[in-house]
Amino acid sequence: MIATYPFSAVVGLDDLKLALVLNAVSPRVGGVLVRGEKGTAKSTIVRALAAQLPPVEAVTGCRFACDPAAPDPACPDGPHEPGEQRLRRPAALVELPVGASEDRLVGALDVERALTEGVKAFQPGLLAAAHRGVLYVDEVNLLHDHLVDLLLDAAALGTCYVERETVSVRHAARFLLVGTMNPEEGELRPQLLDRFGLTVEVRASRDPGERAEVVRRRLAFEAGPEEFAGRWAAEESALAGRIARARDRLPGVRLPDARLRQIATVCAAFEVDGLRADLVTASAAMAHAVWQGRQVVTTDDVRAAARLSLPHRRRRDPFDAPGLDEELLERLLEETSGPDDPDDPDDPHGPDGPGDDGPGDGGPVGGGPDGLGPGDGGSSGESAGLGSETSREDAGSHPQGVDGQAAGTAEAGPQAVDGPAGSRPAAPAGRPAGAAEPYRVPLLQVPGLGEGAAGRRSRARSAHGRVTGARRPRGRLHGLHLTATILAAAPHQRTRGRTGPGLLLRADDLREVVREGREGNLVLFVVDASGSMAARRRMTAVKTAVLSLLLDAYQRRDKVGLVTFRGAAAEVVLPPTSSVEAGAARLRSLPTGGRTPLAAGLAKAADVLRVERVRDPARRPLLVLVTDGRATAGGDVERAAGMLDGTASVVVDCESGPVRLGLAVRLAARLRARLLPLDALSDLGSAVRDYRKAV
Ligand SMILES: [Zn+2]
């Protein structure tokens, strides 16, 4: 086995290291969500931490890692007698792949064996494997909602319940949960964010010296992992010892009332929902205290905890990135720092002895008394929200203008997006929709039945959703359809020699359920940004429409992409991504003007779709072409349109004015696209809504 990169050798990333250590010290902290760009060694450092956890003693042969001292009474492999054979092994590090099935995560009963052989064989899943170790979920934001719920439920309860196919199994599943996500690929829903104990924002250092050191160590490690690890062995064993000692001391740590009130004040001031933030902050502060060698929680511990526990909990718009106002935190802490407990040892004298060069005072793991980073958390003001700032080219217009087009200027005030789950009321019918408020658009769908990633747009065969039929299993059985199975077996009972009661089942009688749910799609916007659109001030209305469609795509869990065409060529402004925030930001700063190379736009779209078909074959595309149909520069529109044959399309017709050429209408017919006049988009949206309400 190859050596693990040493935790102590990780350069920088102090917040992340501290968050992981606090979780290693106290399971009540509730996991870490790591947000950050790719290539920041997130998995390396999680692996490194797992190697630092105290080894686990388990009952030999128990697939659920029962502690011999306190075996799980409900253990499916139990009951275990006292004095059973035991083994000592490192704490597990289990990775949950994004494409994992529910069976893989929680385990599954082998229904086929159960029905045909009468054997009750439960196959444990990854949650069992992670018990008493670390569960690492890379790209947790891309995981199916349903799996995220199961995962977070188990993490919260410390127990995994498997209730399916008339069999229920329950086993302990306590693990340190670490999720990572790249915000560029889409945010996690706020209610899921809240269920991670801590969040940390990571980014590669911008300091050349530090970067060089990272690379130097990495190269040294790759050249000789064993030797490199050997050089850090002393630090590593000191760290492991320190974690183990902190764990031992945790039950004796004291949280003075003044500090608890301080935590409550801070949480209230940051307007977090519920009391979970208070609980997590208190747990993290207690873990931080023992980690620093204190037995009484101080303001420093509260600060260190709050910086990690609050950024993702403050109330915010769905398109805001998490972040914390550090100045506000500092002020609140100061106001409530009160008289410290008399027997409170203010100086963090390390209990670890002289041999310990651990992180007590600004060592490799940050969070010392002055451990406030230089605003890494970011502030809400710089987030790429759907219009947290007025678009540059239109600054100065009235955000609430009476005229629909002038109103399109402020794009969207911070108040304009009020909920991730479609709670936005549509603009009242009859009033021209201004861009200050993205409006609700009608549901645009890809026809047919897809098999893409779960979402809320087009119909699809899916693992979840309503049961629409039964079929013979293809490969392993997923979800028994009991009625269909009995019906399949019924005609053969006599020939199989049945005499008494009870059905004689054979493997080929088994039928599984076919479900239908909804999938997310790739919504590719192709937007005319040429002068002809801008000159007639249509661009603001167009941007509003696209923003509204983007918001809709966010709610339906689509991937989005943006191609624009103007001047001499078309450009992929936003390659397909799940980050609607990125789409909104690019759209806001979109330059306009010049000639109209429509054919180039269509050809570019065909290009993007071709590449995406290879990268993500199950995801069906929906092309949304926003144009007046005019082409004043290069390329044969007819030929370019031919490249898009077979693609589900919508043409949003932007033509306006008294004389109309109907070019977009013709283009829509050529593409076999649904045609939607720009002005009807919002009205239609509210009409659809009103209709649904009426029926
Ligand atoms: Zn057991």
XYZ file of C-alpha atoms and ligand atoms in Angstrom:
696
model
C 0.000 0.000 0.000
C 1.273 3.407 -0.931
C 2.023 5.836 1.884
C -0.522 8.552 2.621
C 0.525 12.158 2.239
C 1.197 13.420 5.789
C -1.367 15.797 7.259
C 1.384 17.861 8.863
C 3.045 18.382 5.485
C 0.033 20.132 3.969
C 0.929 23.776 3.343
C -1.662 26.448 4.113
C -5.377 25.561 4.102
C -5.463 26.300 7.823
C -9.256 26.628 8.022
C -9.768 23.275 6.392
C -7.219 21.574 8.606
C -8.791 23.088 11.695
C -12.312 22.092 10.618
C -11.201 18.505 10.054
C -9.356 18.343 13.345
C -12.358 19.683 15.284
C -14.487 16.953 13.732
C -11.878 14.345 14.554
C -11.961 15.539 18.152
C -15.744 15.735 18.488
C -18.252 13.815 16.388
C -20.942 16.259 17.495
C -19.515 18.946 15.241
C -21.320 17.295 12.341
C -18.970 17.140 9.374
C -17.395 19.570 6.968
C -18.436 20.892 3.607
C -15.418 21.990 1.615
C -16.178 24.559 -1.059
C -13.562 25.412 -3.571
C -12.025 25.263 -6.957
C -10.607 22.103 -8.438
C -7.006 21.159 -7.768
C -6.798 22.264 -4.154
C -5.808 18.860 -2.805
C -9.103 18.448 -0.975
C -9.069 14.656 -1.171
C -5.385 14.470 -0.232
C -5.962 16.309 2.994
C -9.069 14.284 3.911
C -7.132 11.075 3.326
C -4.322 12.485 5.425
C -6.693 13.212 8.280
C -8.218 9.723 8.172
C -4.742 8.339 8.731
C -4.522 10.456 11.881
C -7.635 9.030 13.496
C -7.128 6.588 16.341
C -7.290 2.966 15.171
C -10.583 1.130 15.528
C -11.134 -2.071 17.505
C -13.853 -4.211 15.981
C -15.448 -7.597 16.473
C -13.795 -9.981 14.034
C -16.107 -10.915 11.197
C -18.681 -8.227 11.958
C -19.379 -6.368 8.740
C -20.741 -3.444 10.733
C -17.565 -2.774 12.695
C -19.051 -3.313 16.132
C -16.984 -2.095 19.040
C -16.226 -5.180 21.185
C -16.611 -3.026 24.303
C -20.079 -1.850 23.265
C -21.494 -3.863 20.382
C -24.520 -2.473 18.570
C -27.480 -4.430 20.029
C -29.253 -4.134 16.675
C -26.240 -5.304 14.659
C -27.429 -7.530 11.798
C -24.318 -9.679 12.322
C -24.956 -9.860 16.048
C -25.650 -10.472 18.780
C -22.009 -10.484 19.780
C -20.952 -12.247 22.946
C -18.501 -10.547 25.282
C -15.001 -11.835 24.666
C -15.478 -12.481 20.985
C -12.399 -12.215 18.803
C -11.437 -8.696 17.983
C -9.151 -6.973 15.548
C -7.494 -3.581 15.433
C -7.472 -1.714 12.156
C -7.062 1.859 10.938
C -10.219 3.998 10.841
C -11.910 3.518 7.479
C -11.939 6.098 4.738
C -14.872 5.403 2.441
C -15.558 7.350 -0.729
C -19.083 7.705 -2.039
C -19.046 8.027 -5.817
C -21.447 10.573 -7.307
C -23.130 7.923 -9.436
C -23.784 5.554 -6.514
C -27.188 3.889 -6.222
C -29.321 3.807 -3.115
C -28.464 0.090 -2.741
C -24.789 0.902 -2.755
C -25.186 3.621 -0.135
C -27.445 2.002 2.455
C -27.050 -1.628 1.463
C -29.733 -3.901 0.156
C -31.445 -7.135 0.798
C -30.707 -9.697 -1.867
C -34.375 -10.084 -2.847
C -33.655 -12.720 -5.416
C -32.067 -15.018 -2.854
C -34.682 -14.142 -0.270
C -37.581 -15.124 -2.523
C -36.136 -18.089 -4.329
C -33.857 -19.616 -1.693
C -35.467 -18.266 1.432
C -32.177 -16.748 2.542
C -32.278 -13.400 4.271
C -29.029 -11.981 2.973
C -28.361 -8.342 3.631
C -25.532 -6.797 1.712
C -24.165 -3.829 3.724
C -23.615 -0.547 1.908
C -21.088 2.233 2.142
C -22.671 3.724 5.264
C -21.836 0.505 7.118
C -18.322 0.526 5.749
C -17.796 4.096 6.926
C -18.941 3.425 10.498
C -16.374 4.779 12.971
C -14.362 6.251 10.110
C -14.611 8.961 7.470
C -17.166 9.166 4.665
C -15.881 11.315 1.846
C -18.291 12.596 -0.789
C -16.599 14.398 -3.611
C -18.922 16.772 -5.493
C -21.766 16.331 -3.052
C -23.703 19.023 -4.944
C -23.970 16.659 -7.905
C -25.358 13.791 -5.840
C -29.027 12.902 -6.288
C -31.265 14.741 -3.772
C -32.674 11.488 -2.548
C -29.200 10.113 -1.733
C -28.168 13.339 -0.051
C -31.208 13.061 2.200
C -30.390 9.457 3.142
C -26.792 10.379 3.752
C -27.531 13.366 5.943
C -30.214 11.496 7.869
C -27.757 8.737 8.711
C -25.125 11.298 9.633
C -27.543 13.113 11.926
C -28.936 9.998 13.617
C -25.771 7.913 13.688
C -27.939 5.091 12.422
C -28.729 3.709 9.008
C -32.270 2.453 8.465
C -32.983 0.215 5.526
C -36.712 -0.166 5.083
C -37.454 -1.806 1.811
C -38.970 -4.907 0.286
C -40.718 -5.783 3.560
C -37.411 -6.185 5.345
C -36.041 -3.687 7.767
C -32.452 -3.545 8.882
C -30.920 -1.040 11.218
C -27.288 -0.603 12.077
C -25.026 2.007 13.586
C -23.435 4.419 11.112
C -21.420 7.094 12.822
C -18.844 8.711 10.645
C -17.071 11.950 9.994
C -18.792 13.311 6.905
C -16.706 15.363 4.522
C -18.328 16.693 1.365
C -16.684 18.760 -1.293
C -18.174 20.921 -3.971
C -17.052 23.264 -6.654
C -19.453 26.226 -6.485
C -18.830 26.819 -10.204
C -20.813 23.633 -10.784
C -23.870 24.637 -8.821
C -24.813 25.412 -5.270
C -26.159 22.996 -2.734
C -29.708 23.788 -1.643
C -29.726 25.873 1.558
C -31.558 23.226 3.575
C -28.774 20.753 2.762
C -26.028 23.277 3.387
C -27.425 23.750 6.868
C -26.996 20.100 7.683
C -23.245 20.150 7.392
C -21.698 21.182 10.689
C -18.962 23.377 9.261
C -18.079 24.863 5.916
C -14.707 25.893 4.653
C -13.848 27.879 1.587
C -10.589 26.724 0.032
C -8.553 28.200 -2.725
C -5.010 27.686 -3.820
C -2.638 30.181 -2.265
C -1.829 33.276 -4.305
C 1.537 33.562 -2.575
C 4.333 32.401 -4.894
C 6.496 31.183 -2.030
C 3.708 29.060 -0.608
C 2.757 27.695 -4.013
C 6.348 26.724 -4.661
C 6.506 24.926 -1.331
C 3.318 23.003 -2.118
C 4.790 21.817 -5.409
C 8.189 21.043 -3.874
C 6.623 18.785 -1.247
C 4.270 17.187 -3.705
C 7.148 16.289 -6.026
C 9.190 14.954 -3.134
C 6.233 12.832 -2.059
C 5.667 11.442 -5.535
C 9.357 10.655 -5.975
C 9.443 8.631 -2.765
C 6.216 8.388 -0.772
C 7.639 6.156 1.948
C 10.706 8.255 2.462
C 8.714 11.483 2.451
C 6.208 10.124 4.955
C 9.118 8.935 7.061
C 10.481 12.446 7.320
C 7.170 13.632 8.749
C 6.634 10.681 11.042
C 7.460 12.576 14.223
C 5.017 15.406 13.440
C 2.366 12.919 12.428
C 2.611 10.896 15.561
C 2.564 14.048 17.701
C -0.582 15.158 15.872
C -2.281 11.780 16.267
C -1.428 11.853 19.955
C -2.812 15.329 20.316
C -6.096 14.382 18.632
C -6.416 11.309 20.845
C -5.722 13.331 24.001
C -8.208 16.026 23.004
C -10.829 13.343 22.448
C -10.176 11.933 25.873
C -10.527 15.349 27.502
C -13.646 16.384 25.622
C -16.145 15.015 28.156
C -14.588 17.220 30.861
C -14.622 20.507 28.950
C -16.706 23.312 30.445
C -18.804 25.828 28.520
C -19.374 28.818 30.839
C -22.751 30.490 30.676
C -21.178 33.747 29.456
C -19.747 31.921 26.428
C -23.008 30.148 25.702
C -24.782 33.513 25.721
C -22.054 34.832 23.454
C -22.742 32.017 20.995
C -26.473 32.681 21.134
C -25.942 36.396 20.510
C -23.711 35.776 17.518
C -26.063 33.231 15.986
C -29.065 35.488 16.481
C -27.256 38.454 14.947
C -26.389 36.449 11.853
C -30.061 35.560 11.476
C -29.621 31.849 11.227
C -32.703 29.643 11.155
C -33.411 27.416 14.120
C -31.010 26.432 16.841
C -28.761 24.092 14.913
C -26.155 26.796 14.421
C -25.970 27.394 18.168
C -25.528 23.696 18.866
C -22.852 23.220 16.247
C -21.010 26.360 17.293
C -21.042 25.256 20.924
C -19.800 21.765 20.024
C -17.071 23.159 17.776
C -16.011 25.690 20.431
C -15.718 22.906 22.994
C -13.674 20.783 20.586
C -11.476 23.790 19.849
C -10.894 24.382 23.553
C -9.629 20.866 24.261
C -7.644 20.921 21.037
C -5.915 24.047 22.351
C -5.338 22.351 25.674
C -8.024 24.276 27.576
C -10.702 22.779 29.753
C -12.862 25.917 29.679
C -14.245 27.488 26.494
C -13.021 31.046 25.830
C -13.970 33.786 23.378
C -11.181 32.567 21.102
C -12.820 29.190 20.877
C -16.172 30.779 20.086
C -14.562 32.871 17.361
C -12.818 29.887 15.776
C -16.050 27.902 15.864
C -18.309 30.667 14.547
C -16.040 31.347 11.589
C -16.569 27.763 10.459
C -20.135 27.127 11.548
C -21.939 30.265 10.401
C -20.948 31.195 6.837
C -23.413 28.785 5.233
C -26.229 29.431 7.667
C -26.858 33.129 7.524
C -30.021 33.935 5.648
C -29.292 34.830 2.070
C -30.492 34.758 -1.489
C -30.139 31.451 -3.251
C -27.612 32.873 -5.668
C -25.383 34.309 -2.960
C -22.262 32.401 -2.121
C -21.863 31.607 1.549
C -19.649 34.006 3.424
C -19.336 35.731 6.754
C -19.078 39.368 7.721
C -15.962 39.042 9.853
C -16.136 42.621 11.117
C -19.616 42.034 12.447
C -18.458 38.836 14.117
C -15.558 40.657 15.753
C -17.834 43.417 17.038
C -20.321 40.941 18.467
C -17.596 38.951 20.166
C -16.166 42.084 21.676
C -19.521 43.259 22.983
C -20.181 39.915 24.597
C -16.700 38.918 25.682
C -17.802 39.710 29.250
C -15.849 38.765 32.349
C -14.084 35.543 31.679
C -14.492 32.827 34.178
C -12.092 33.298 37.118
C -10.666 29.803 36.835
C -10.348 30.181 33.108
C -6.750 29.582 32.074
C -6.419 32.303 29.502
C -3.037 31.275 28.229
C -3.347 28.163 26.141
C -0.506 26.310 27.773
C -0.244 23.149 25.766
C -0.607 19.973 27.736
C 1.401 18.172 25.146
C 4.817 18.623 26.647
C 8.005 20.033 25.222
C 8.308 17.456 22.455
C 5.156 18.719 20.802
C 5.667 21.197 18.035
C 1.994 21.024 17.258
C -0.222 23.844 16.250
C -0.822 25.351 19.667
C 0.329 28.817 18.721
C -0.008 29.376 15.036
C 1.461 26.060 14.032
C 0.411 24.185 10.929
C -3.191 24.010 12.047
C -4.496 27.548 12.333
C -7.110 28.901 14.642
C -4.828 30.400 17.251
C -5.961 33.475 19.107
C -5.394 35.684 16.084
C -6.470 33.093 13.620
C -8.781 35.373 11.673
C -7.965 34.846 8.043
C -7.851 37.763 5.665
C -11.472 37.656 4.654
C -11.394 34.298 2.952
C -15.056 33.850 3.590
C -15.908 36.576 1.145
C -18.734 38.982 1.687
C -22.166 38.887 0.224
C -21.386 42.000 -1.771
C -18.949 40.266 -4.053
C -21.031 37.223 -4.729
C -22.084 36.512 -8.256
C -25.736 36.616 -7.380
C -28.460 37.081 -9.875
C -28.052 40.793 -10.080
C -26.725 41.974 -6.789
C -25.467 44.953 -8.712
C -26.873 47.078 -11.450
C -25.653 46.218 -14.881
C -22.987 48.593 -16.012
C -24.319 49.715 -19.368
C -27.698 50.520 -17.943
C -26.716 52.155 -14.702
C -28.800 55.185 -13.961
C -32.089 53.988 -15.321
C -35.021 53.487 -13.018
C -35.033 50.022 -11.637
C -38.773 50.203 -11.218
C -39.430 52.060 -14.465
C -42.936 52.121 -15.782
C -41.751 51.260 -19.258
C -40.943 47.599 -19.384
C -37.688 48.056 -21.221
C -36.240 50.709 -18.988
C -37.264 48.582 -16.080
C -35.031 45.925 -17.455
C -31.999 47.749 -16.223
C -31.443 46.744 -12.680
C -31.685 43.107 -13.767
C -32.704 41.925 -10.370
C -32.463 43.505 -6.996
C -31.214 41.344 -4.176
C -34.789 40.932 -3.102
C -35.809 39.770 -6.506
C -35.011 36.124 -6.016
C -36.698 34.917 -2.937
C -36.480 31.207 -2.842
C -34.870 28.275 -4.531
C -37.999 26.251 -4.847
C -40.268 28.187 -7.102
C -41.908 30.292 -4.489
C -41.545 33.399 -6.615
C -44.818 34.988 -7.508
C -45.190 35.860 -11.148
C -45.636 39.444 -12.221
C -49.283 40.425 -12.176
C -50.859 39.769 -15.547
C -51.180 42.789 -17.769
C -48.252 44.682 -16.349
C -45.180 44.631 -18.553
C -42.608 42.530 -16.750
C -39.550 44.490 -15.828
C -36.132 42.961 -15.588
C -35.920 44.126 -11.996
C -37.815 40.968 -11.268
C -37.234 37.797 -13.202
C -40.626 36.376 -13.972
C -41.917 32.875 -13.999
C -41.650 31.250 -17.404
C -43.737 28.421 -18.812
C -42.352 24.908 -18.600
C -40.294 24.156 -21.684
C -39.640 20.476 -22.169
C -37.749 18.027 -24.273
C -40.328 15.689 -25.805
C -40.179 11.929 -25.267
C -38.880 9.949 -22.337
C -35.291 10.478 -21.252
C -32.976 8.668 -18.900
C -30.907 11.607 -17.722
C -29.883 12.843 -14.307
C -32.702 13.587 -11.902
C -34.217 17.021 -12.205
C -37.504 18.775 -12.672
C -37.908 19.377 -16.388
C -38.610 16.581 -18.860
C -40.206 13.176 -18.365
C -37.715 10.405 -17.740
C -37.321 6.853 -16.572
C -35.757 7.152 -13.166
C -34.850 5.331 -9.996
C -37.327 7.427 -8.040
C -40.700 8.803 -8.957
C -44.015 7.141 -9.516
C -44.335 3.503 -10.531
C -45.549 3.190 -14.084
C -45.056 -0.509 -14.772
C -43.040 -3.653 -14.289
C -40.406 -5.477 -16.300
C -37.980 -8.342 -16.123
C -34.850 -7.148 -14.372
C -31.929 -6.358 -16.599
C -29.033 -7.485 -14.431
C -29.492 -7.053 -10.696
C -33.005 -6.583 -9.420
C -33.862 -3.012 -8.488
C -37.098 -2.558 -6.594
C -39.336 -5.624 -6.595
C -42.769 -5.267 -8.190
C -44.609 -7.751 -6.008
C -47.914 -7.945 -7.879
C -46.239 -8.457 -11.216
C -43.969 -11.117 -9.718
C -46.891 -13.060 -8.279
C -48.792 -12.746 -11.537
C -45.796 -14.088 -13.418
C -45.503 -17.072 -11.091
C -49.210 -17.853 -10.758
C -49.859 -19.727 -14.022
C -47.000 -22.186 -13.385
C -47.932 -23.397 -9.919
C -49.410 -26.732 -10.978
C -46.630 -27.617 -13.390
C -44.130 -26.798 -10.695
C -45.802 -29.342 -8.499
C -47.333 -27.081 -5.898
C -49.710 -28.891 -3.589
C -50.010 -26.918 -0.353
C -50.250 -23.205 0.344
C -47.448 -20.817 -0.528
C -46.289 -19.742 -3.924
C -43.454 -21.525 -5.739
C -41.256 -18.775 -7.083
C -38.399 -19.016 -9.531
C -35.825 -16.421 -10.399
C -37.363 -15.691 -13.784
C -40.698 -14.806 -12.160
C -39.126 -11.747 -10.583
C -40.292 -8.415 -11.904
C -38.962 -5.025 -11.003
C -40.737 -1.705 -10.945
C -40.414 0.789 -13.743
C -40.598 4.325 -12.485
C -41.094 7.626 -14.149
C -39.848 10.879 -12.752
C -38.269 13.939 -14.209
C -34.816 14.651 -15.469
C -32.764 17.795 -15.728
C -31.632 18.806 -19.174
C -28.923 20.818 -20.770
C -30.549 24.135 -21.612
C -28.352 25.839 -24.154
C -29.171 29.486 -24.683
C -28.176 30.967 -28.019
C -28.626 34.701 -27.761
C -28.423 37.347 -30.466
C -26.330 40.145 -28.925
C -25.885 42.149 -32.100
C -26.479 45.829 -32.686
C -29.891 45.358 -34.227
C -31.161 44.038 -30.925
C -29.307 46.568 -28.800
C -30.269 49.541 -30.928
C -33.907 48.930 -30.343
C -33.298 48.601 -26.631
C -34.543 45.084 -26.826
C -31.461 43.800 -25.119
C -32.657 44.640 -21.624
C -35.897 42.802 -22.212
C -33.945 39.932 -23.727
C -31.661 39.756 -20.731
C -34.634 39.710 -18.408
C -36.130 36.866 -20.360
C -32.910 34.882 -20.294
C -32.441 35.595 -16.574
C -35.940 34.334 -15.938
C -35.213 31.221 -17.948
C -31.949 30.795 -16.032
C -33.747 30.991 -12.700
C -36.161 28.407 -13.999
C -33.239 26.188 -15.029
C -31.772 26.513 -11.529
C -34.997 25.337 -9.990
C -35.254 22.436 -12.393
C -31.660 21.338 -11.828
C -30.579 21.759 -15.413
C -27.161 22.326 -16.774
C -27.005 25.594 -18.658
C -24.780 26.975 -21.383
C -24.718 30.311 -23.161
C -23.680 31.048 -26.724
C -23.917 34.568 -28.091
C -23.354 35.900 -31.536
C -22.484 39.419 -32.601
C -19.999 41.147 -34.881
C -18.030 38.621 -36.872
C -18.524 35.478 -34.855
C -20.295 33.430 -32.207
C -18.821 32.824 -28.811
C -19.357 30.285 -26.055
C -19.813 32.724 -23.200
C -20.604 29.981 -20.704
C -19.669 26.365 -21.378
C -22.302 23.944 -20.068
C -22.267 24.019 -16.290
C -24.620 23.495 -13.394
C -23.751 26.900 -12.063
C -26.620 29.184 -12.894
C -24.844 31.865 -10.859
C -22.065 31.843 -13.425
C -24.619 32.119 -16.210
C -26.285 35.111 -14.599
C -22.946 36.818 -14.049
C -21.830 36.322 -17.657
C -25.149 37.509 -18.937
C -24.981 40.679 -16.909
C -21.649 41.702 -18.338
C -22.537 40.655 -21.867
C -21.289 43.118 -24.487
C -23.658 43.941 -27.314
C -23.490 45.566 -30.739
C -22.203 44.834 -34.223
C -23.541 42.741 -37.053
C -25.653 39.615 -36.731
C -23.903 36.350 -37.646
C -26.906 34.101 -36.985
C -25.495 31.106 -38.856
C -22.311 31.248 -36.792
C -24.427 31.188 -33.633
C -26.295 28.096 -34.780
C -23.099 26.360 -35.857
C -21.466 27.111 -32.521
C -24.485 25.726 -30.694
C -24.298 22.529 -32.748
C -20.634 22.305 -31.793
C -21.303 22.672 -28.075
C -24.077 20.075 -28.202
C -21.881 17.598 -30.070
C -19.179 17.805 -27.400
C -21.718 17.548 -24.569
C -23.289 14.461 -26.115
C -19.932 12.764 -25.650
C -19.294 14.103 -22.159
C -22.745 13.564 -20.719
C -24.654 11.279 -23.084
C -27.775 10.737 -20.972
C -28.472 14.452 -20.611
C -30.833 15.595 -23.337
C -30.412 19.100 -24.663
C -32.968 21.839 -25.077
C -31.919 24.676 -27.337
C -33.368 28.097 -26.562
C -32.657 30.462 -29.424
C -33.275 34.115 -28.627
C -33.323 36.077 -31.888
C -35.363 38.210 -34.248
C -34.344 35.853 -37.033
C -32.277 38.500 -38.809
C -28.876 37.598 -40.232
C -26.585 40.336 -41.488
C -23.248 38.586 -41.463
C -21.581 35.512 -42.813
C -22.771 31.983 -43.128
C -25.687 30.082 -44.564
C -28.476 29.985 -41.983
C -30.229 27.109 -43.734
C -27.129 24.939 -43.586
C -26.362 25.829 -39.975
C -29.937 25.043 -38.974
C -29.488 21.631 -40.590
C -26.721 20.875 -38.104
C -29.304 21.142 -35.331
C -31.777 18.681 -36.816
C -33.322 16.506 -34.151
C -32.548 18.883 -31.300
C -35.513 19.929 -29.178
C -35.672 23.700 -29.650
C -37.527 26.812 -28.663
C -37.264 30.067 -30.584
C -37.936 33.180 -28.544
C -38.945 35.709 -31.169
C -37.569 39.156 -30.351
C -38.902 40.959 -33.401
C -40.750 44.125 -32.540
C -42.017 47.270 -34.173
C -44.741 48.013 -36.674
C -43.133 46.279 -39.644
C -42.454 42.636 -39.024
C -40.567 40.300 -41.286
C -41.467 37.057 -39.568
C -37.925 35.759 -39.915
C -37.895 34.104 -36.508
C -41.192 32.411 -37.342
C -39.606 30.880 -40.432
C -36.519 29.858 -38.518
C -38.658 28.168 -35.866
C -40.453 26.213 -38.563
C -37.133 25.158 -40.066
C -35.892 23.959 -36.661
C -39.276 22.391 -35.850
C -39.030 24.549 -32.757
C -41.709 25.826 -30.446
C -42.148 29.555 -31.117
C -42.591 31.980 -28.253
C -42.820 35.719 -28.806
C -40.561 37.499 -26.317
C -43.381 39.540 -24.833
C -45.537 36.482 -24.388
C -42.924 34.626 -22.375
C -43.828 36.289 -19.092
C -47.541 36.566 -19.754
C -47.654 32.963 -20.790
C -45.831 32.015 -17.619
C -48.398 33.672 -15.418
C -51.220 32.406 -17.585
C -49.979 28.850 -17.145
C -49.770 29.434 -13.423
C -53.256 30.894 -13.212
C -54.603 28.036 -15.249
C -52.985 25.487 -12.937
C -54.409 27.278 -9.947
C -57.858 27.313 -11.501
C -57.998 23.580 -12.223
Zn -21.705 -6.238 14.851
